[in-house]
Short mmCIF file of C-alpha atoms in Angstrom, two decimals:
data_model
loop_
_atom_site.label_atom_id
_atom_site.label_comp_id
_atom_site.label_asym_id
_atom_site.label_seq_id
_atom_site.Cartn_x
_atom_site.Cartn_y
_atom_site.Cartn_z
CA UNK A 1276 19.36 -9.70 -22.79
CA UNK A 1277 19.37 -5.95 -21.99
CA UNK A 1278 22.52 -3.97 -21.32
CA UNK A 1279 23.88 -3.99 -17.78
CA UNK A 1280 25.54 -1.09 -16.01
CA UNK A 1281 27.29 -0.71 -12.65
CA UNK A 1282 28.71 2.40 -10.98
CA UNK A 1283 31.83 2.14 -8.85
CA UNK A 1284 32.59 5.08 -6.56
CA UNK A 1285 35.65 6.20 -4.62
CA UNK A 1286 33.25 6.40 -1.65
CA UNK A 1287 31.43 3.08 -1.75
CA UNK A 1288 28.62 4.24 0.52
CA UNK A 1289 27.96 7.08 -1.95
CA UNK A 1290 28.32 9.85 0.65
CA UNK A 1291 30.22 13.03 -0.25
CA UNK A 1292 30.73 16.42 1.34
CA UNK A 1293 30.29 19.60 -0.69
CA UNK A 1294 33.51 20.53 -2.45
CA UNK A 1295 34.77 16.94 -2.70
CA UNK A 1296 35.70 15.04 -5.85
CA UNK A 1297 33.44 12.25 -7.09
CA UNK A 1298 35.53 9.79 -9.04
CA UNK A 1299 35.16 6.22 -10.21
CA UNK A 1300 34.21 4.08 -13.17
CA UNK A 1301 31.07 2.99 -14.94
CA UNK A 1302 31.00 -0.62 -16.11
CA UNK A 1303 28.76 -1.14 -19.14
CA UNK A 1304 28.09 -4.50 -20.81
CA UNK A 1305 26.17 -4.73 -24.09
CA UNK A 1306 24.93 -7.94 -25.71
CA UNK A 1307 24.23 -6.73 -29.25
CA UNK A 1308 25.50 -4.10 -31.63
CA UNK A 1309 23.82 -0.71 -31.32
CA UNK A 1310 23.72 2.40 -33.46
CA UNK A 1311 24.19 5.39 -31.18
CA UNK A 1312 24.98 9.09 -31.19
CA UNK A 1313 27.23 8.98 -28.13
CA UNK A 1314 27.54 7.87 -24.50
CA UNK A 1315 27.46 10.55 -21.81
CA UNK A 1316 28.07 10.61 -18.06
CA UNK A 1317 26.26 13.29 -16.08
CA UNK A 1318 26.28 14.57 -12.50
CA UNK A 1319 23.06 16.32 -11.53
CA UNK A 1320 22.17 17.95 -8.23
CA UNK A 1321 18.87 19.75 -7.87
CA UNK A 1322 15.98 20.65 -5.58
CA UNK A 1323 12.36 20.21 -6.57
CA UNK A 1324 9.18 21.28 -4.82
CA UNK A 1325 5.65 20.40 -5.91
CA UNK A 1326 2.19 20.26 -4.33
CA UNK A 1327 -1.44 20.76 -5.36
CA UNK A 1328 -4.11 22.98 -3.86
CA UNK A 1329 -7.78 23.32 -4.70
CA UNK A 1330 -8.74 26.80 -5.90
CA UNK A 1331 -12.30 28.11 -5.94
CA UNK A 1332 -12.08 29.82 -9.33
CA UNK A 1333 -9.37 27.90 -11.21
CA UNK A 1334 -9.82 24.31 -10.06
CA UNK A 1335 -6.51 22.86 -8.88
CA UNK A 1336 -3.34 24.93 -8.69
CA UNK A 1337 0.06 23.26 -9.10
CA UNK A 1338 2.68 24.95 -6.93
CA UNK A 1339 6.28 24.16 -7.82
CA UNK A 1340 9.87 25.35 -7.90
CA UNK A 1341 13.24 24.05 -9.04
CA UNK A 1342 16.88 24.85 -8.23
CA UNK A 1343 19.95 23.32 -9.90
CA UNK A 1344 23.19 23.13 -7.89
CA UNK A 1345 25.38 21.14 -10.24
CA UNK A 1346 24.80 19.85 -13.77
CA UNK A 1347 27.86 18.58 -15.65
CA UNK A 1348 27.88 16.24 -18.61
CA UNK A 1349 30.82 14.71 -20.48
CA UNK A 1350 30.87 12.58 -23.60
CA UNK A 1351 32.90 9.41 -23.00
CA UNK A 1352 32.15 7.59 -26.26
CA UNK A 1353 31.37 9.33 -29.57
CA UNK A 1354 31.48 6.60 -32.20
CA UNK A 1355 28.33 5.72 -34.14
CA UNK A 1356 28.56 1.96 -33.63
CA UNK A 1357 28.69 0.33 -30.20
CA UNK A 1358 29.87 -3.28 -30.60
CA UNK A 1359 28.62 -5.90 -28.11
CA UNK A 1360 31.26 -6.18 -25.41
CA UNK A 1361 32.19 -4.78 -22.01
CA UNK A 1362 33.31 -1.17 -21.46
CA UNK A 1363 34.81 0.77 -18.60
CA UNK A 1364 34.40 4.56 -18.56
CA UNK A 1365 36.15 6.74 -16.02
CA UNK A 1366 34.64 9.91 -14.57
CA UNK A 1367 35.71 12.70 -12.26
CA UNK A 1368 33.46 15.50 -11.00
CA UNK A 1369 33.92 18.13 -8.33
CA UNK A 1370 30.96 19.15 -6.23
CA UNK A 1371 30.59 22.92 -5.74
CA UNK A 1372 31.19 24.16 -2.20
CA UNK A 1373 27.69 25.62 -2.07
CA UNK A 1374 25.84 22.32 -2.57
CA UNK A 1375 23.14 21.89 0.12
CA UNK A 1376 22.57 18.61 1.92
CA UNK A 1377 20.49 15.87 0.31
CA UNK A 1378 17.04 15.51 1.85
CA UNK A 1379 13.59 14.20 1.09
CA UNK A 1380 10.27 15.41 2.45
CA UNK A 1381 6.58 15.14 1.71
CA UNK A 1382 6.48 17.84 -0.97
CA UNK A 1383 10.01 18.06 -2.31
CA UNK A 1384 13.57 16.81 -2.26
CA UNK A 1385 17.20 17.78 -2.75
CA UNK A 1386 18.85 14.99 -4.69
CA UNK A 1387 22.09 14.15 -6.48
CA UNK A 1388 22.80 11.32 -8.90
CA UNK A 1389 25.19 10.05 -11.54
CA UNK A 1390 23.74 9.10 -14.92
CA UNK A 1391 25.10 7.14 -17.85
CA UNK A 1392 23.08 7.69 -21.02
CA UNK A 1393 23.45 5.76 -24.27
CA UNK A 1394 21.97 8.23 -26.78
CA UNK A 1395 20.22 6.22 -29.51
CA UNK A 1396 18.67 7.81 -32.63
CA UNK A 1397 15.00 7.02 -33.27
CA UNK A 1398 14.82 4.78 -30.19
CA UNK A 1399 14.58 5.17 -26.46
CA UNK A 1400 17.88 5.99 -24.81
CA UNK A 1401 19.46 3.48 -22.44
CA UNK A 1402 19.70 5.33 -19.10
CA UNK A 1403 21.31 4.12 -15.87
CA UNK A 1404 21.53 6.12 -12.64
CA UNK A 1405 23.21 5.95 -9.23
CA UNK A 1406 21.79 8.17 -6.45
CA UNK A 1407 24.26 9.86 -4.08
CA UNK A 1408 24.15 11.57 -0.70
CA UNK A 1409 25.78 14.99 -0.54
CA UNK A 1410 26.38 16.67 2.82
CA UNK A 1411 27.11 20.29 3.51
CA UNK A 1412 29.51 20.50 6.44
CA UNK A 1413 27.78 21.91 9.54
CA UNK A 1414 30.34 22.00 12.38
CA UNK A 1415 28.49 22.99 15.56
CA UNK A 1416 31.77 23.95 17.26
CA UNK A 1417 32.09 26.96 14.96
CA UNK A 1418 29.20 28.86 16.60
CA UNK A 1419 29.75 29.69 20.32
CA UNK A 1420 26.02 30.36 20.81
CA UNK A 1421 25.27 26.68 20.26
CA UNK A 1422 27.22 25.85 23.43
CA UNK A 1423 24.82 27.87 25.59
CA UNK A 1424 21.81 26.29 27.34
CA UNK A 1425 18.33 26.94 25.99
CA UNK A 1426 15.31 27.48 28.23
CA UNK A 1427 11.66 28.37 27.78
CA UNK A 1428 9.01 29.07 30.45
CA UNK A 1429 5.23 29.25 30.18
CA UNK A 1430 2.35 30.14 32.52
CA UNK A 1431 -1.05 28.78 31.64
CA UNK A 1432 -4.40 28.86 33.39
CA UNK A 1433 -6.38 25.65 33.91
CA UNK A 1434 -9.99 26.08 32.91
CA UNK A 1435 -11.69 29.43 32.33
CA UNK A 1436 -13.92 31.70 34.34
CA UNK A 1437 -16.02 30.84 36.25
CA UNK A 1438 -14.48 27.31 36.41
CA UNK A 1439 -10.80 28.33 36.58
CA UNK A 1440 -8.80 26.21 39.02
CA UNK A 1441 -5.44 28.02 39.03
CA UNK A 1442 -2.26 28.24 36.99
CA UNK A 1443 0.44 25.83 35.89
CA UNK A 1444 3.95 27.23 35.58
CA UNK A 1445 6.26 25.01 33.52
CA UNK A 1446 9.70 25.39 32.00
CA UNK A 1447 11.85 23.33 29.61
CA UNK A 1448 15.66 23.51 29.53
CA UNK A 1449 18.37 21.74 27.50
CA UNK A 1450 22.13 22.08 28.11
CA UNK A 1451 23.05 22.95 24.49
CA UNK A 1452 21.30 24.64 21.62
CA UNK A 1453 22.60 22.26 18.95
CA UNK A 1454 23.14 18.52 18.49
CA UNK A 1455 24.03 15.96 15.83
CA UNK A 1456 22.16 12.83 14.77
CA UNK A 1457 22.56 9.91 17.15
CA UNK A 1458 23.22 11.98 20.25
CA UNK A 1459 21.08 11.76 23.38
CA UNK A 1460 19.38 15.09 23.94
CA UNK A 1461 18.99 15.64 27.68
CA UNK A 1462 16.25 17.89 29.01
CA UNK A 1463 14.83 19.15 32.31
CA UNK A 1464 11.12 19.81 32.73
CA UNK A 1465 10.02 21.78 35.80
CA UNK A 1466 6.34 21.98 36.73
CA UNK A 1467 4.76 24.13 39.42
CA UNK A 1468 1.18 22.95 39.55
CA UNK A 1469 -0.63 25.79 41.34
CA UNK A 1470 -4.02 24.53 40.16
CA UNK A 1471 -6.60 22.22 41.68
CA UNK A 1472 -6.16 19.74 38.80
CA UNK A 1473 -3.73 16.80 38.64
CA UNK A 1474 -1.25 16.28 35.82
CA UNK A 1475 -1.18 12.64 34.64
CA UNK A 1476 2.14 12.67 32.71
CA UNK A 1477 3.78 14.11 29.64
CA UNK A 1478 4.88 13.31 26.09
CA UNK A 1479 8.20 14.39 24.63
CA UNK A 1480 8.63 14.69 20.87
CA UNK A 1481 11.47 15.68 18.57
CA UNK A 1482 9.96 17.37 15.54
CA UNK A 1483 11.30 18.30 12.12
CA UNK A 1484 9.75 21.27 10.34
CA UNK A 1485 10.34 21.35 6.60
CA UNK A 1486 9.34 24.47 4.67
CA UNK A 1487 8.73 24.17 0.93
CA UNK A 1488 8.88 27.32 -1.18
CA UNK A 1489 7.10 27.50 -4.54
CA UNK A 1490 7.76 30.18 -7.18
CA UNK A 1491 5.12 29.12 -9.72
CA UNK A 1492 2.36 30.22 -10.28
CA UNK A 1493 3.22 32.60 -7.42
CA UNK A 1494 5.40 32.70 -4.34
CA UNK A 1495 3.97 30.49 -1.61
CA UNK A 1496 5.26 28.51 1.36
CA UNK A 1497 4.01 25.22 2.76
CA UNK A 1498 5.19 23.68 6.03
CA UNK A 1499 5.27 20.02 7.00
CA UNK A 1500 5.84 18.86 10.59
CA UNK A 1501 7.05 15.31 11.25
CA UNK A 1502 7.72 13.67 14.60
CA UNK A 1503 11.07 11.90 14.30
CA UNK A 1504 11.26 10.52 17.85
CA UNK A 1505 8.85 10.45 20.79
CA UNK A 1506 8.48 9.10 24.32
CA UNK A 1507 5.52 9.03 26.73
CA UNK A 1508 5.70 9.07 30.53
CA UNK A 1509 2.89 8.49 33.04
CA UNK A 1510 4.70 9.97 36.05
CA UNK A 1511 2.26 12.67 37.17
CA UNK A 1512 2.30 15.87 39.18
CA UNK A 1513 -0.47 16.28 41.78
CA UNK A 1514 -2.41 19.48 42.35
CA UNK A 1515 -0.66 22.15 44.42
CA UNK A 1516 2.73 20.45 44.08
CA UNK A 1517 6.01 20.84 42.19
CA UNK A 1518 7.96 18.30 40.11
CA UNK A 1519 11.21 18.17 38.19
CA UNK A 1520 11.69 15.63 35.42
CA UNK A 1521 15.13 14.84 33.98
CA UNK A 1522 15.04 12.83 30.79
CA UNK A 1523 16.62 12.27 27.43
CA UNK A 1524 15.58 11.39 23.91
CA UNK A 1525 17.81 9.73 21.31
CA UNK A 1526 18.04 11.64 18.06
CA UNK A 1527 17.64 9.59 14.85
CA UNK A 1528 19.40 10.03 11.52
CA UNK A 1529 18.21 13.28 9.90
CA UNK A 1530 19.43 16.15 7.73
CA UNK A 1531 20.97 19.24 9.35
CA UNK A 1532 19.20 22.57 9.66
CA UNK A 1533 19.49 24.96 6.73
CA UNK A 1534 20.59 28.58 6.79
CA UNK A 1535 17.17 29.92 5.79
CA UNK A 1536 17.86 29.97 2.06
CA UNK A 1537 16.72 27.83 -0.84
CA UNK A 1538 13.36 26.33 -1.72
CA UNK A 1539 13.60 23.65 1.00
CA UNK A 1540 14.36 24.74 4.57
CA UNK A 1541 14.70 22.63 7.69
CA UNK A 1542 14.26 23.41 11.38
CA UNK A 1543 14.01 21.15 14.41
CA UNK A 1544 12.61 21.55 17.89
CA UNK A 1545 11.99 19.64 21.10
CA UNK A 1546 8.36 19.72 22.21
CA UNK A 1547 6.76 18.52 25.44
CA UNK A 1548 3.02 18.11 25.90
CA UNK A 1549 1.85 18.09 29.52
CA UNK A 1550 -1.27 15.95 30.01
CA UNK A 1551 -3.83 17.62 32.27
CA UNK A 1552 -6.57 15.44 33.76
CA UNK A 1553 -10.23 16.11 33.20
CA UNK A 1554 -11.77 18.15 30.41
CA UNK A 1555 -8.88 20.62 30.26
CA UNK A 1556 -6.54 21.27 27.38
CA UNK A 1557 -3.06 19.86 27.52
CA UNK A 1558 -0.16 22.31 27.83
CA UNK A 1559 2.64 22.51 25.25
CA UNK A 1560 6.13 23.95 25.45
CA UNK A 1561 9.00 23.74 22.95
CA UNK A 1562 12.57 24.91 22.38
CA UNK A 1563 14.44 25.13 19.04
CA UNK A 1564 17.27 22.65 18.51
CA UNK A 1565 19.77 23.28 15.72
CA UNK A 1566 20.98 20.09 14.01
CA UNK A 1567 24.45 19.78 12.49
CA UNK A 1568 26.66 16.93 11.35
CA UNK A 1569 29.69 17.51 13.61
CA UNK A 1570 28.67 17.58 17.32
CA UNK A 1571 29.80 20.01 20.01
CA UNK A 1572 32.86 18.47 21.67
CA UNK A 1573 31.77 19.57 25.15
CA UNK A 1574 28.51 17.66 24.74
CA UNK A 1575 30.53 14.41 24.48
CA UNK A 1576 33.07 14.99 27.25
CA UNK A 1577 31.42 12.56 29.68
CA UNK A 1578 30.20 10.12 27.06
CA UNK A 1579 31.59 6.88 25.68
CA UNK A 1580 31.17 5.84 22.02
CA UNK A 1581 28.78 2.96 21.52
CA UNK A 1582 29.60 0.21 19.02
CA UNK A 1583 27.38 0.55 16.00
CA UNK A 1584 26.10 -2.20 13.77
CA UNK A 1585 25.68 0.27 10.92
CA UNK A 1586 28.07 -0.42 8.07
CA UNK A 1587 29.68 2.52 6.35
CA UNK A 1588 29.01 0.81 3.04
CA UNK A 1589 25.52 0.48 1.71
CA UNK A 1590 24.58 -2.94 0.35
CA UNK A 1591 24.54 -2.78 -3.41
CA UNK A 1592 24.30 -4.94 -6.45
CA UNK A 1593 27.56 -3.40 -7.59
CA UNK A 1594 29.42 -6.38 -6.16
CA UNK A 1595 27.56 -8.94 -8.25
CA UNK A 1596 30.19 -8.80 -10.94
CA UNK A 1597 33.95 -8.76 -10.97
CA UNK A 1598 35.43 -5.63 -12.49
CA UNK A 1599 38.31 -7.69 -13.86
CA UNK A 1600 35.88 -9.46 -16.16
CA UNK A 1601 35.25 -6.20 -18.01
CA UNK A 1602 37.47 -5.50 -20.98
CA UNK A 1603 38.75 -1.94 -20.84
CA UNK A 1604 37.89 -1.10 -24.41
CA UNK A 1605 37.28 2.59 -23.92
CA UNK A 1606 38.40 4.87 -21.11
CA UNK A 1607 37.88 8.35 -22.48
CA UNK A 1608 37.27 9.98 -19.10
CA UNK A 1609 36.40 13.66 -19.18
CA UNK A 1610 37.15 15.72 -16.08
CA UNK A 1611 35.86 18.85 -14.53
CA UNK A 1612 38.07 21.83 -15.23
CA UNK A 1613 37.36 23.37 -11.81
CA UNK A 1614 40.60 23.41 -9.83
CA UNK A 1615 39.80 25.77 -6.97
CA UNK A 1616 40.30 24.58 -3.41
CA UNK A 1617 37.47 22.46 -2.07
CA UNK A 1618 36.03 22.20 1.40
CA UNK A 1619 37.98 19.64 3.35
CA UNK A 1620 36.02 16.64 4.60
CA UNK A 1621 35.28 16.80 8.33
CA UNK A 1622 38.14 16.24 10.72
CA UNK A 1623 36.66 14.31 13.63
CA UNK A 1624 39.68 14.94 15.87
CA UNK A 1625 39.25 13.03 19.13
CA UNK A 1626 35.76 11.88 18.14
CA UNK A 1627 35.16 8.38 16.90
CA UNK A 1628 34.17 8.50 13.20
CA UNK A 1629 30.40 8.31 12.83
CA UNK A 1630 28.35 5.60 11.23
CA UNK A 1631 26.16 6.55 8.29
CA UNK A 1632 22.49 5.61 8.56
CA UNK A 1633 19.41 6.16 6.44
CA UNK A 1634 17.23 9.12 7.33
CA UNK A 1635 13.89 8.61 9.05
CA UNK A 1636 11.33 7.83 6.36
CA UNK A 1637 8.35 10.11 5.87
CA UNK A 1638 4.84 8.58 5.81
CA UNK A 1639 4.30 9.76 2.20
CA UNK A 1640 7.65 10.75 0.68
CA UNK A 1641 7.82 13.07 -2.30
CA UNK A 1642 7.59 11.47 -5.73
CA UNK A 1643 8.90 13.66 -8.54
CA UNK A 1644 6.04 14.01 -11.07
CA UNK A 1645 8.62 14.52 -13.83
CA UNK A 1646 10.69 11.44 -12.96
CA UNK A 1647 10.76 8.37 -15.13
CA UNK A 1648 11.61 4.76 -14.38
CA UNK A 1649 15.34 5.56 -14.46
CA UNK A 1650 15.40 8.70 -12.29
CA UNK A 1651 12.62 7.94 -9.80
CA UNK A 1652 14.73 6.24 -7.07
CA UNK A 1653 11.60 6.09 -4.92
CA UNK A 1654 13.21 3.84 -2.28
CA UNK A 1655 16.42 5.82 -1.91
CA UNK A 1656 16.99 7.53 1.42
CA UNK A 1657 20.00 9.82 2.04
CA UNK A 1658 22.61 8.72 4.59
CA UNK A 1659 23.67 11.01 7.45
CA UNK A 1660 26.52 10.76 9.96
CA UNK A 1661 25.26 9.39 13.28
CA UNK A 1662 27.12 9.73 16.60
CA UNK A 1663 26.00 7.24 19.23
CA UNK A 1664 27.40 7.78 22.72
CA UNK A 1665 26.51 6.43 26.15
CA UNK A 1666 26.27 9.13 28.83
CA UNK A 1667 25.76 6.89 31.85
CA UNK A 1668 22.01 7.38 32.30
CA UNK A 1669 19.60 4.50 32.59
#
């Protein structure tokens, strides 16, 4: 029977904010005596980017980059013989304040995990991992510009000479420039149809733009656009008439926008596509929406928290065994020596604490080409705080 290992965390859902302590125990059970070098516990946080492109002269080019945000390892057992029994090892790590938020896209990811490694000479190591979600605090109340409305206006001709039928003037407005996951983003679409062509309806989409930056073999950027939420409406606007549409779209669980640094960058925007009848091109308009993880208080003044079925604790096989059944034979916990002040976890004030929900899954999520069976975690999705409120609209 192979060795079994379970990680117990001080945050059972495995969600931490940058600057916080990660503490807990690792429960290891062995069934036969092993010759080892040592047992180590490691905290690793890194970003990886990788994609392939066909090149005319050189075949296929592999574009990639890597950034490490935290990498700490401590030896918790250094005897050469590991007798068959149960062990409990304590650990304590502090996340740097600068750690970016966990995320996963089509061509890269930012990931964090704990690892216990039984280093065995002349044999494969026994490796066990526990993925984590790390969040960088993004309080939208700290930037006054986010509290201002955002508006965009476009004028577009329908058809072309000599078959032009007039112009369509359309504008898109939202009351705030920033939101958090789970909120209802309200919008107003105004259309002045000065053409001789009817408009049959419109589609509204909330889009995430992820930019991947490679450094090898040369600097190059690749963008991926993913629709996270969408709605379609068939309420039209006749020729030579005006319409105003007031609507909303519920924002799913997603990572916050980045500050424009790093090898993975995130931006979000609200896009509306106006459907023009006949053989004419549809009209598109969009406004940028900054995503954070603490919402603007004013955006919730007239809203009521909705009960959420999301549990703050992720289901895990950690509860299959009783910790009391493990004999504490070794507890040589090694701690980080970093004692500087950490970022405080978010203070929600008058807001109801959020639920934590898995991020929207990408159609083809990134698979680390250097990962093995222990570090792949292909089904793991980061958890993000989600604020669900009812604003009284039907």
